[in-house]
PDB file of C-alpha atoms and ligand atoms in Angstrom:
ATOM      1  CA  UNK A 133       7.120   4.649  23.831  1.00 82.00           C
ATOM      2  CA  UNK A 134       3.878   4.582  26.064  1.00 97.00           C
ATOM      3  CA  UNK A 135       2.753   7.615  27.734  1.00 97.00           C
ATOM      4  CA  UNK A 136       0.391   6.994  31.086  1.00 97.00           C
ATOM      5  CA  UNK A 137      -2.919   8.496  31.212  1.00 97.00           C
ATOM      6  CA  UNK A 138      -4.416   7.681  34.449  1.00 97.00           C
ATOM      7  CA  UNK A 139      -3.360   4.055  34.584  1.00 97.00           C
ATOM      8  CA  UNK A 140      -3.601   3.356  30.735  1.00 98.00           C
ATOM      9  CA  UNK A 141      -0.328   3.251  28.745  1.00 98.00           C
ATOM     10  CA  UNK A 142      -1.030   5.044  25.298  1.00 98.00           C
ATOM     11  CA  UNK A 143       1.199   4.494  22.406  1.00 98.00           C
ATOM     12  CA  UNK A 144       2.383   7.814  21.071  1.00 98.00           C
ATOM     13  CA  UNK A 145       2.035   7.362  17.539  1.00 97.00           C
ATOM     14  CA  UNK A 146       0.342   9.022  14.535  1.00 97.00           C
ATOM     15  CA  UNK A 147      -2.403   7.447  12.442  1.00 98.00           C
ATOM     16  CA  UNK A 148      -0.067   6.467   9.766  1.00 98.00           C
ATOM     17  CA  UNK A 149       2.249   4.847  12.234  1.00 98.00           C
ATOM     18  CA  UNK A 150      -0.555   3.099  13.733  1.00 98.00           C
ATOM     19  CA  UNK A 151      -1.863   1.659  10.454  1.00 98.00           C
ATOM     20  CA  UNK A 152       1.814   0.409   9.531  1.00 98.00           C
ATOM     21  CA  UNK A 153       2.050  -1.373  12.942  1.00 98.00           C
ATOM     22  CA  UNK A 154      -1.365  -2.945  12.505  1.00 98.00           C
ATOM     23  CA  UNK A 155      -0.293  -4.132   9.040  1.00 98.00           C
ATOM     24  CA  UNK A 156       3.008  -5.344  10.557  1.00 98.00           C
ATOM     25  CA  UNK A 157       1.326  -7.324  13.362  1.00 98.00           C
ATOM     26  CA  UNK A 158      -1.173  -8.840  10.883  1.00 98.00           C
ATOM     27  CA  UNK A 159       1.712 -10.533   8.968  1.00 97.00           C
ATOM     28  CA  UNK A 160       3.537 -11.499  12.442  1.00 97.00           C
ATOM     29  CA  UNK A 161       2.935 -15.071  13.713  1.00 97.00           C
ATOM     30  CA  UNK A 162       0.836 -15.481  16.908  1.00 97.00           C
ATOM     31  CA  UNK A 163      -2.024 -13.431  17.972  1.00 98.00           C
ATOM     32  CA  UNK A 164      -1.968  -9.466  18.666  1.00 98.00           C
ATOM     33  CA  UNK A 165      -4.775  -7.238  19.510  1.00 98.00           C
ATOM     34  CA  UNK A 166      -5.312  -3.528  19.611  1.00 98.00           C
ATOM     35  CA  UNK A 167      -7.517  -1.353  22.053  1.00 98.00           C
ATOM     36  CA  UNK A 168      -8.861   2.210  21.314  1.00 98.00           C
ATOM     37  CA  UNK A 169      -9.805   3.475  24.701  1.00 97.00           C
ATOM     38  CA  UNK A 170     -11.757   6.779  25.308  1.00 95.00           C
ATOM     39  CA  UNK A 171     -11.903   8.605  28.571  1.00 94.00           C
ATOM     40  CA  UNK A 172     -14.685   6.634  29.371  1.00 94.00           C
ATOM     41  CA  UNK A 173     -13.107   3.436  29.302  1.00 96.00           C
ATOM     42  CA  UNK A 174     -10.016   4.723  31.199  1.00 97.00           C
ATOM     43  CA  UNK A 175     -12.408   5.734  33.965  1.00 96.00           C
ATOM     44  CA  UNK A 176     -13.918   2.246  33.844  1.00 96.00           C
ATOM     45  CA  UNK A 177     -10.501   0.761  34.181  1.00 97.00           C
ATOM     46  CA  UNK A 178      -9.604   2.654  37.164  1.00 96.00           C
ATOM     47  CA  UNK A 179     -12.312   0.613  38.989  1.00 95.00           C
ATOM     48  CA  UNK A 180     -11.804  -2.611  37.053  1.00 98.00           C
ATOM     49  CA  UNK A 181      -8.357  -4.373  37.572  1.00 98.00           C
ATOM     50  CA  UNK A 182      -9.140  -7.105  34.941  1.00 98.00           C
ATOM     51  CA  UNK A 183     -10.240  -4.499  32.271  1.00 98.00           C
ATOM     52  CA  UNK A 184      -7.183  -2.394  33.076  1.00 98.00           C
ATOM     53  CA  UNK A 185      -4.987  -5.592  32.500  1.00 98.00           C
ATOM     54  CA  UNK A 186      -6.881  -6.442  29.325  1.00 98.00           C
ATOM     55  CA  UNK A 187      -6.436  -2.879  27.720  1.00 98.00           C
ATOM     56  CA  UNK A 188      -2.855  -2.403  28.962  1.00 98.00           C
ATOM     57  CA  UNK A 189      -1.779  -5.907  27.699  1.00 98.00           C
ATOM     58  CA  UNK A 190      -2.919  -4.921  24.083  1.00 98.00           C
ATOM     59  CA  UNK A 191       0.015  -4.706  21.384  1.00 98.00           C
ATOM     60  CA  UNK A 192      -1.302  -1.244  20.329  1.00 98.00           C
ATOM     61  CA  UNK A 193      -3.292   1.124  22.563  1.00 98.00           C
ATOM     62  CA  UNK A 194      -4.477   3.967  20.501  1.00 98.00           C
ATOM     63  CA  UNK A 195      -6.155   7.381  21.816  1.00 97.00           C
ATOM     64  CA  UNK A 196      -9.503   7.376  20.642  1.00 93.00           C
ATOM     65  CA  UNK A 197     -11.100  10.522  21.735  1.00 85.00           C
ATOM     66  CA  UNK A 198     -10.070  14.021  22.017  1.00 90.00           C
ATOM     67  CA  UNK A 199     -10.442  13.716  25.889  1.00 92.00           C
ATOM     68  CA  UNK A 200      -7.367  11.562  25.942  1.00 96.00           C
ATOM     69  CA  UNK A 201      -5.323  14.195  24.126  1.00 96.00           C
ATOM     70  CA  UNK A 202      -6.416  16.826  26.607  1.00 95.00           C
ATOM     71  CA  UNK A 203      -5.968  14.506  29.450  1.00 96.00           C
ATOM     72  CA  UNK A 204      -2.418  13.658  28.272  1.00 97.00           C
ATOM     73  CA  UNK A 205      -1.607  17.250  27.673  1.00 96.00           C
ATOM     74  CA  UNK A 206      -3.012  18.282  31.151  1.00 94.00           C
ATOM     75  CA  UNK A 207      -0.597  15.778  32.796  1.00 95.00           C
ATOM     76  CA  UNK A 208       2.133  17.471  30.646  1.00 95.00           C
ATOM     77  CA  UNK A 209       2.953  14.524  28.780  1.00 96.00           C
ATOM     78  CA  UNK A 210       1.254  15.174  25.486  1.00 97.00           C
ATOM     79  CA  UNK A 211       0.423  12.593  22.742  1.00 97.00           C
ATOM     80  CA  UNK A 212       1.167  13.177  19.089  1.00 96.00           C
ATOM     81  CA  UNK A 213      -2.675  13.145  18.181  1.00 94.00           C
ATOM     82  CA  UNK A 214      -5.910  11.496  18.252  1.00 94.00           C
ATOM     83  CA  UNK A 215      -5.944   7.865  16.468  1.00 97.00           C
ATOM     84  CA  UNK A 216      -9.633   7.158  16.279  1.00 95.00           C
ATOM     85  CA  UNK A 217     -10.683   3.470  16.234  1.00 97.00           C
ATOM     86  CA  UNK A 218     -12.706   3.965  13.114  1.00 96.00           C
ATOM     87  CA  UNK A 219      -9.985   5.778  11.187  1.00 96.00           C
ATOM     88  CA  UNK A 220      -7.568   3.088  12.199  1.00 98.00           C
ATOM     89  CA  UNK A 221     -10.117   0.412  10.877  1.00 98.00           C
ATOM     90  CA  UNK A 222     -10.512   2.244   7.711  1.00 98.00           C
ATOM     91  CA  UNK A 223      -6.762   2.482   7.208  1.00 98.00           C
ATOM     92  CA  UNK A 224      -6.239  -1.206   7.947  1.00 98.00           C
ATOM     93  CA  UNK A 225      -8.927  -2.180   5.511  1.00 98.00           C
ATOM     94  CA  UNK A 226      -7.446  -0.226   2.711  1.00 98.00           C
ATOM     95  CA  UNK A 227      -4.127  -1.985   3.206  1.00 98.00           C
ATOM     96  CA  UNK A 228      -5.806  -5.417   3.660  1.00 98.00           C
ATOM     97  CA  UNK A 229      -7.735  -4.760   0.350  1.00 98.00           C
ATOM     98  CA  UNK A 230      -4.332  -4.331  -1.354  1.00 97.00           C
ATOM     99  CA  UNK A 231      -2.563  -7.290   0.223  1.00 95.00           C
ATOM    100  CA  UNK A 232      -5.451  -9.627  -0.199  1.00 94.00           C
ATOM    101  CA  UNK A 233      -6.021 -10.187   3.637  1.00 97.00           C
ATOM    102  CA  UNK A 234      -9.311 -11.505   5.075  1.00 98.00           C
ATOM    103  CA  UNK A 235     -11.442  -9.885   7.834  1.00 98.00           C
ATOM    104  CA  UNK A 236     -14.041 -11.257  10.349  1.00 98.00           C
ATOM    105  CA  UNK A 237     -16.604  -8.993  11.824  1.00 98.00           C
ATOM    106  CA  UNK A 238     -17.693  -9.874  15.205  1.00 99.00           C
ATOM    107  CA  UNK A 239     -20.419  -7.878  17.155  1.00 98.00           C
ATOM    108  CA  UNK A 240     -23.445  -5.715  17.204  1.00 98.00           C
ATOM    109  CA  UNK A 241     -27.135  -6.851  16.909  1.00 98.00           C
ATOM    110  CA  UNK A 242     -28.032  -9.619  14.482  1.00 98.00           C
ATOM    111  CA  UNK A 243     -27.764  -8.346  10.794  1.00 98.00           C
ATOM    112  CA  UNK A 244     -25.669  -5.426  11.486  1.00 98.00           C
ATOM    113  CA  UNK A 245     -22.285  -7.270  10.620  1.00 98.00           C
ATOM    114  CA  UNK A 246     -23.730  -8.675   7.467  1.00 98.00           C
ATOM    115  CA  UNK A 247     -24.857  -5.139   6.218  1.00 98.00           C
ATOM    116  CA  UNK A 248     -21.523  -3.641   7.346  1.00 98.00           C
ATOM    117  CA  UNK A 249     -19.630  -6.427   5.297  1.00 98.00           C
ATOM    118  CA  UNK A 250     -21.587  -5.587   2.096  1.00 98.00           C
ATOM    119  CA  UNK A 251     -20.753  -1.999   2.407  1.00 98.00           C
ATOM    120  CA  UNK A 252     -17.068  -2.436   3.355  1.00 98.00           C
ATOM    121  CA  UNK A 253     -16.491  -4.801   0.165  1.00 97.00           C
ATOM    122  CA  UNK A 254     -18.079  -2.263  -2.011  1.00 98.00           C
ATOM    123  CA  UNK A 255     -15.965   0.429  -0.378  1.00 98.00           C
ATOM    124  CA  UNK A 256     -12.696  -1.553  -0.323  1.00 98.00           C
ATOM    125  CA  UNK A 257     -12.516  -3.588  -3.520  1.00 97.00           C
ATOM    126  CA  UNK A 258     -10.285  -6.594  -2.882  1.00 96.00           C
ATOM    127  CA  UNK A 259     -11.332  -6.798   0.644  1.00 97.00           C
ATOM    128  CA  UNK A 260     -12.642 -10.240   1.725  1.00 97.00           C
ATOM    129  CA  UNK A 261     -14.878 -10.561   4.585  1.00 98.00           C
ATOM    130  CA  UNK A 262     -14.374 -14.382   5.670  1.00 98.00           C
ATOM    131  CA  UNK A 263     -17.359 -14.218   8.160  1.00 98.00           C
ATOM    132  CA  UNK A 264     -19.735 -12.335  10.561  1.00 98.00           C
ATOM    133  CA  UNK A 265     -21.209 -13.151  13.750  1.00 98.00           C
ATOM    134  CA  UNK A 266     -23.643 -10.966  15.812  1.00 98.00           C
ATOM    135  CA  UNK A 267     -22.359 -10.062  19.443  1.00 98.00           C
ATOM    136  CA  UNK A 268     -25.185 -11.332  21.468  1.00 98.00           C
ATOM    137  CA  UNK A 269     -23.849 -14.930  22.195  1.00 98.00           C
ATOM    138  CA  UNK A 270     -23.707 -16.903  25.414  1.00 97.00           C
ATOM    139  CA  UNK A 271     -21.190 -19.669  24.690  1.00 98.00           C
ATOM    140  CA  UNK A 272     -17.839 -18.245  23.544  1.00 98.00           C
ATOM    141  CA  UNK A 273     -16.267 -21.528  21.988  1.00 98.00           C
ATOM    142  CA  UNK A 274     -18.316 -21.949  18.897  1.00 98.00           C
ATOM    143  CA  UNK A 275     -18.023 -18.281  18.053  1.00 98.00           C
ATOM    144  CA  UNK A 276     -14.016 -18.898  18.222  1.00 98.00           C
ATOM    145  CA  UNK A 277     -14.332 -22.019  16.285  1.00 98.00           C
ATOM    146  CA  UNK A 278     -16.461 -20.060  13.558  1.00 98.00           C
ATOM    147  CA  UNK A 279     -13.550 -17.505  13.319  1.00 98.00           C
ATOM    148  CA  UNK A 280     -10.913 -20.115  13.334  1.00 98.00           C
ATOM    149  CA  UNK A 281     -12.368 -22.167  10.559  1.00 98.00           C
ATOM    150  CA  UNK A 282     -13.027 -18.850   8.562  1.00 98.00           C
ATOM    151  CA  UNK A 283      -9.007 -18.373   8.385  1.00 98.00           C
ATOM    152  CA  UNK A 284      -9.465 -14.714   8.780  1.00 98.00           C
ATOM    153  CA  UNK A 285      -6.089 -12.657   9.262  1.00 98.00           C
ATOM    154  CA  UNK A 286      -7.946 -10.062  11.340  1.00 98.00           C
ATOM    155  CA  UNK A 287     -11.113  -9.686  13.370  1.00 98.00           C
ATOM    156  CA  UNK A 288     -12.857  -6.534  14.307  1.00 99.00           C
ATOM    157  CA  UNK A 289     -14.323  -7.114  17.735  1.00 98.00           C
ATOM    158  CA  UNK A 290     -17.032  -4.720  18.419  1.00 98.00           C
ATOM    159  CA  UNK A 291     -18.983  -6.007  21.724  1.00 98.00           C
ATOM    160  CA  UNK A 292     -18.417  -2.726  23.656  1.00 97.00           C
ATOM    161  CA  UNK A 293     -15.832  -1.903  26.318  1.00 96.00           C
ATOM    162  CA  UNK A 294     -14.368  -3.471  28.335  1.00 97.00           C
ATOM    163  CA  UNK A 295     -16.084  -6.552  27.310  1.00 98.00           C
ATOM    164  CA  UNK A 296     -14.348  -6.753  23.950  1.00 98.00           C
ATOM    165  CA  UNK A 297     -10.758  -6.044  25.434  1.00 98.00           C
ATOM    166  CA  UNK A 298     -11.320  -8.887  27.994  1.00 98.00           C
ATOM    167  CA  UNK A 299     -12.648 -11.165  25.030  1.00 98.00           C
ATOM    168  CA  UNK A 300      -9.675 -10.502  22.739  1.00 98.00           C
ATOM    169  CA  UNK A 301      -7.151 -11.207  25.685  1.00 98.00           C
ATOM    170  CA  UNK A 302      -9.046 -14.557  26.528  1.00 98.00           C
ATOM    171  CA  UNK A 303      -9.692 -15.736  23.245  1.00 98.00           C
ATOM    172  CA  UNK A 304      -7.356 -13.843  20.814  1.00 98.00           C
ATOM    173  CA  UNK A 305      -4.932 -16.771  20.358  1.00 98.00           C
ATOM    174  CA  UNK A 306      -7.520 -19.232  19.774  1.00 98.00           C
ATOM    175  CA  UNK A 307      -9.055 -17.614  16.997  1.00 98.00           C
ATOM    176  CA  UNK A 308      -6.073 -18.031  14.854  1.00 98.00           C
ATOM    177  CA  UNK A 309      -6.123 -14.472  13.618  1.00 98.00           C
ATOM    178  CA  UNK A 310      -2.993 -12.515  13.771  1.00 98.00           C
ATOM    179  CA  UNK A 311      -4.574  -9.193  14.580  1.00 98.00           C
ATOM    180  CA  UNK A 312      -8.067  -8.454  16.620  1.00 98.00           C
ATOM    181  CA  UNK A 313      -9.041  -4.861  17.043  1.00 98.00           C
ATOM    182  CA  UNK A 314     -11.575  -3.793  19.685  1.00 98.00           C
ATOM    183  CA  UNK A 315     -13.897  -1.187  17.844  1.00 98.00           C
ATOM    184  CA  UNK A 316     -17.057  -0.468  19.903  1.00 96.00           C
ATOM    185  CA  UNK A 317     -19.699   0.796  17.910  1.00 95.00           C
ATOM    186  CA  UNK A 318     -17.996   0.883  14.636  1.00 97.00           C
ATOM    187  CA  UNK A 319     -20.070  -1.940  12.891  1.00 98.00           C
ATOM    188  CA  UNK A 320     -23.183   0.237  13.483  1.00 97.00           C
ATOM    189  CA  UNK A 321     -21.468   2.941  11.607  1.00 97.00           C
ATOM    190  CA  UNK A 322     -20.230   0.626   8.701  1.00 98.00           C
ATOM    191  CA  UNK A 323     -23.619  -0.812   8.357  1.00 98.00           C
ATOM    192  CA  UNK A 324     -25.107   2.803   7.996  1.00 97.00           C
ATOM    193  CA  UNK A 325     -27.352   2.343  11.122  1.00 95.00           C
ATOM    194  CA  UNK A 326     -25.501   5.095  12.875  1.00 93.00           C
ATOM    195  CA  UNK A 327     -24.160   8.358  11.260  1.00 91.00           C
ATOM    196  CA  UNK A 328     -20.884   9.712  12.291  1.00 89.00           C
ATOM    197  CA  UNK A 329     -20.794  13.421  13.165  1.00 90.00           C
ATOM    198  CA  UNK A 330     -20.228  15.946  10.283  1.00 93.00           C
ATOM    199  CA  UNK A 331     -16.700  16.419   9.348  1.00 91.00           C
ATOM    200  CA  UNK A 332     -16.393  19.769  10.888  1.00 92.00           C
ATOM    201  CA  UNK A 333     -17.563  18.427  14.290  1.00 92.00           C
ATOM    202  CA  UNK A 334     -14.994  15.584  13.944  1.00 88.00           C
ATOM    203  CA  UNK A 335     -12.326  18.215  13.336  1.00 87.00           C
ATOM    204  CA  UNK A 336     -13.415  20.280  16.345  1.00 87.00           C
ATOM    205  CA  UNK A 337     -13.179  17.062  18.325  1.00 83.00           C
ATOM    206  CA  UNK A 338     -16.979  17.334  19.073  1.00 89.00           C
ATOM    207  CA  UNK A 339     -17.927  13.893  17.881  1.00 87.00           C
ATOM    208  CA  UNK A 340     -18.994  13.169  21.617  1.00 86.00           C
ATOM    209  CA  UNK A 341     -21.593  16.027  21.422  1.00 89.00           C
ATOM    210  CA  UNK A 342     -23.036  14.496  18.067  1.00 91.00           C
ATOM    211  CA  UNK A 343     -23.407  11.129  19.878  1.00 88.00           C
ATOM    212  CA  UNK A 344     -24.905  12.823  22.680  1.00 89.00           C
ATOM    213  CA  UNK A 345     -27.481  14.846  20.638  1.00 89.00           C
ATOM    214  CA  UNK A 346     -28.426  11.572  18.587  1.00 89.00           C
ATOM    215  CA  UNK A 347     -28.606   9.523  21.656  1.00 89.00           C
ATOM    216  CA  UNK A 348     -29.454  11.636  24.927  1.00 90.00           C
ATOM    217  CA  UNK A 349     -29.587   8.274  26.949  1.00 89.00           C
ATOM    218  CA  UNK A 350     -25.697   8.313  26.678  1.00 86.00           C
ATOM    219  CA  UNK A 351     -25.618  11.195  29.239  1.00 87.00           C
ATOM    220  CA  UNK A 352     -24.906   9.010  32.212  1.00 86.00           C
ATOM    221  CA  UNK A 353     -21.874   7.318  30.309  1.00 84.00           C
ATOM    222  CA  UNK A 354     -20.726  10.856  28.990  1.00 83.00           C
ATOM    223  CA  UNK A 355     -20.547  12.042  32.615  1.00 86.00           C
ATOM    224  CA  UNK A 356     -17.373  10.037  32.950  1.00 88.00           C
ATOM    225  CA  UNK A 357     -15.532  12.503  30.433  1.00 89.00           C
ATOM    226  CA  UNK A 358     -15.639  15.665  33.091  1.00 90.00           C
ATOM    227  CA  UNK A 359     -14.846  13.109  35.740  1.00 91.00           C
ATOM    228  CA  UNK A 360     -11.939  11.995  33.723  1.00 93.00           C
ATOM    229  CA  UNK A 361     -10.397  15.619  33.169  1.00 92.00           C
ATOM    230  CA  UNK A 362     -11.050  16.082  37.031  1.00 93.00           C
ATOM    231  CA  UNK A 363      -9.043  13.117  37.762  1.00 94.00           C
ATOM    232  CA  UNK A 364      -6.136  14.113  35.441  1.00 93.00           C
ATOM    233  CA  UNK A 365      -6.103  17.625  36.955  1.00 91.00           C
ATOM    234  CA  UNK A 366      -5.845  15.788  40.464  1.00 91.00           C
ATOM    235  CA  UNK A 367      -2.923  13.356  39.084  1.00 91.00           C
ATOM    236  CA  UNK A 368      -1.125  16.269  37.667  1.00 89.00           C
ATOM    237  CA  UNK A 369      -1.149  18.072  41.099  1.00 89.00           C
ATOM    238  CA  UNK A 370      -0.074  14.856  42.865  1.00 87.00           C
ATOM    239  CA  UNK A 371       2.898  14.546  40.253  1.00 81.00           C
ATOM    240  CA  UNK A 372       4.206  17.988  41.160  1.00 75.00           C
TER     241      UNK A 372
HETATM  242  N1  UDP B 285     -22.681  -5.199  21.709  1.00 52.71           N
HETATM  243  C1  UDP B 285     -22.551  -6.477  21.370  1.00 52.71           C
HETATM  244  N2  UDP B 285     -22.604  -7.521  22.431  1.00 52.71           N
HETATM  245  C2  UDP B 285     -22.972  -7.044  23.655  1.00 52.71           C
HETATM  246  C3  UDP B 285     -22.994  -5.616  24.091  1.00 52.71           C
HETATM  247  C4  UDP B 285     -22.802  -4.769  22.972  1.00 52.71           C
HETATM  248  O1  UDP B 285     -22.289  -6.746  20.290  1.00 52.71           O
HETATM  249  O2  UDP B 285     -23.022  -7.976  24.586  1.00 52.71           O
HETATM  250  C5  UDP B 285     -22.290  -4.170  20.740  1.00 52.71           C
HETATM  251  C6  UDP B 285     -23.453  -3.103  20.527  1.00 52.71           C
HETATM  252  O3  UDP B 285     -24.634  -3.648  19.694  1.00 52.71           O
HETATM  253  C7  UDP B 285     -22.756  -2.040  19.848  1.00 52.71           C
HETATM  254  C8  UDP B 285     -21.452  -2.085  20.382  1.00 52.71           C
HETATM  255  O4  UDP B 285     -21.459  -3.392  20.942  1.00 52.71           O
HETATM  256  O5  UDP B 285     -22.782  -2.199  18.492  1.00 52.71           O
HETATM  257  C9  UDP B 285     -21.164  -1.130  21.470  1.00 52.71           C
HETATM  258  O6  UDP B 285     -21.404   0.054  21.188  1.00 52.71           O
HETATM  259  P1  UDP B 285     -21.037   1.458  21.948  1.00 52.71           P
HETATM  260  O7  UDP B 285     -21.553   2.722  21.027  1.00 52.71           O
HETATM  261  O8  UDP B 285     -21.401   1.316  23.371  1.00 52.71           O
HETATM  262  O9  UDP B 285     -19.452   1.353  21.728  1.00 52.71           O
HETATM  263  P2  UDP B 285     -18.506   2.566  21.917  1.00 52.71           P
HETATM  264  O10 UDP B 285     -18.059   2.811  20.592  1.00 52.71           O
HETATM  265  O11 UDP B 285     -18.970   3.853  22.767  1.00 52.71           O
HETATM  266  O12 UDP B 285     -17.161   1.977  22.825  1.00 52.71           O
END
């Protein structure tokens, strides 16, 4: 069952359930994709119909970010909990390593996906990275063909939102992969270029603050968070 938060339908599932569903989709014929929207993306989707369609069209829509949890609660329709994109990716890779599934890493600046691949293969023995490609390309077809010929079962699409969701909706089927996952800046973390917040901050739902302190230039983007909560409060009043 999906829970609507300002126009985006979120799957009301736990991390374990999300990973199990991802594994199931990876073994199901056809292309499937997962989106991991945070409040900033929900706000973007309010003003971008194409983005909203791409996000809501995903087979899995996971609540990445504590703001979504607050928003859903405020609306009186709480979600089971946060399912971060990065945690989902880690859970999937552990299962892929056991099942000998192959992964393609798409996105981030040149060199990042290669370094991420090296680290991930060390962290998840048995995982095969079938190929990598940076996210700064002008023509889609050659990239799609590279993924297709790699024979990857899954693709992590890290082009930033909502570009990655639109890309997965448009090209997913043609990549030949069974599961594509939109993961924003995750390759920068897997490569070691960007550090995640300390565990205590993650637990307190303060990962956004850590990102802001490391990169104050994000303030403009982050202002979407209070806006999102304001919109959720407004929606709540209207629903009454
Ligand atoms: N990116 C890309 N191609 C583009 C624009 C962005 O590959 O045309 C990458 C960028 O290098 C970064 C990621 O997409 O690795 C977006 O990171 P951001 O932190 O903005 O994503 P978030 O996790 O906040 O959604």
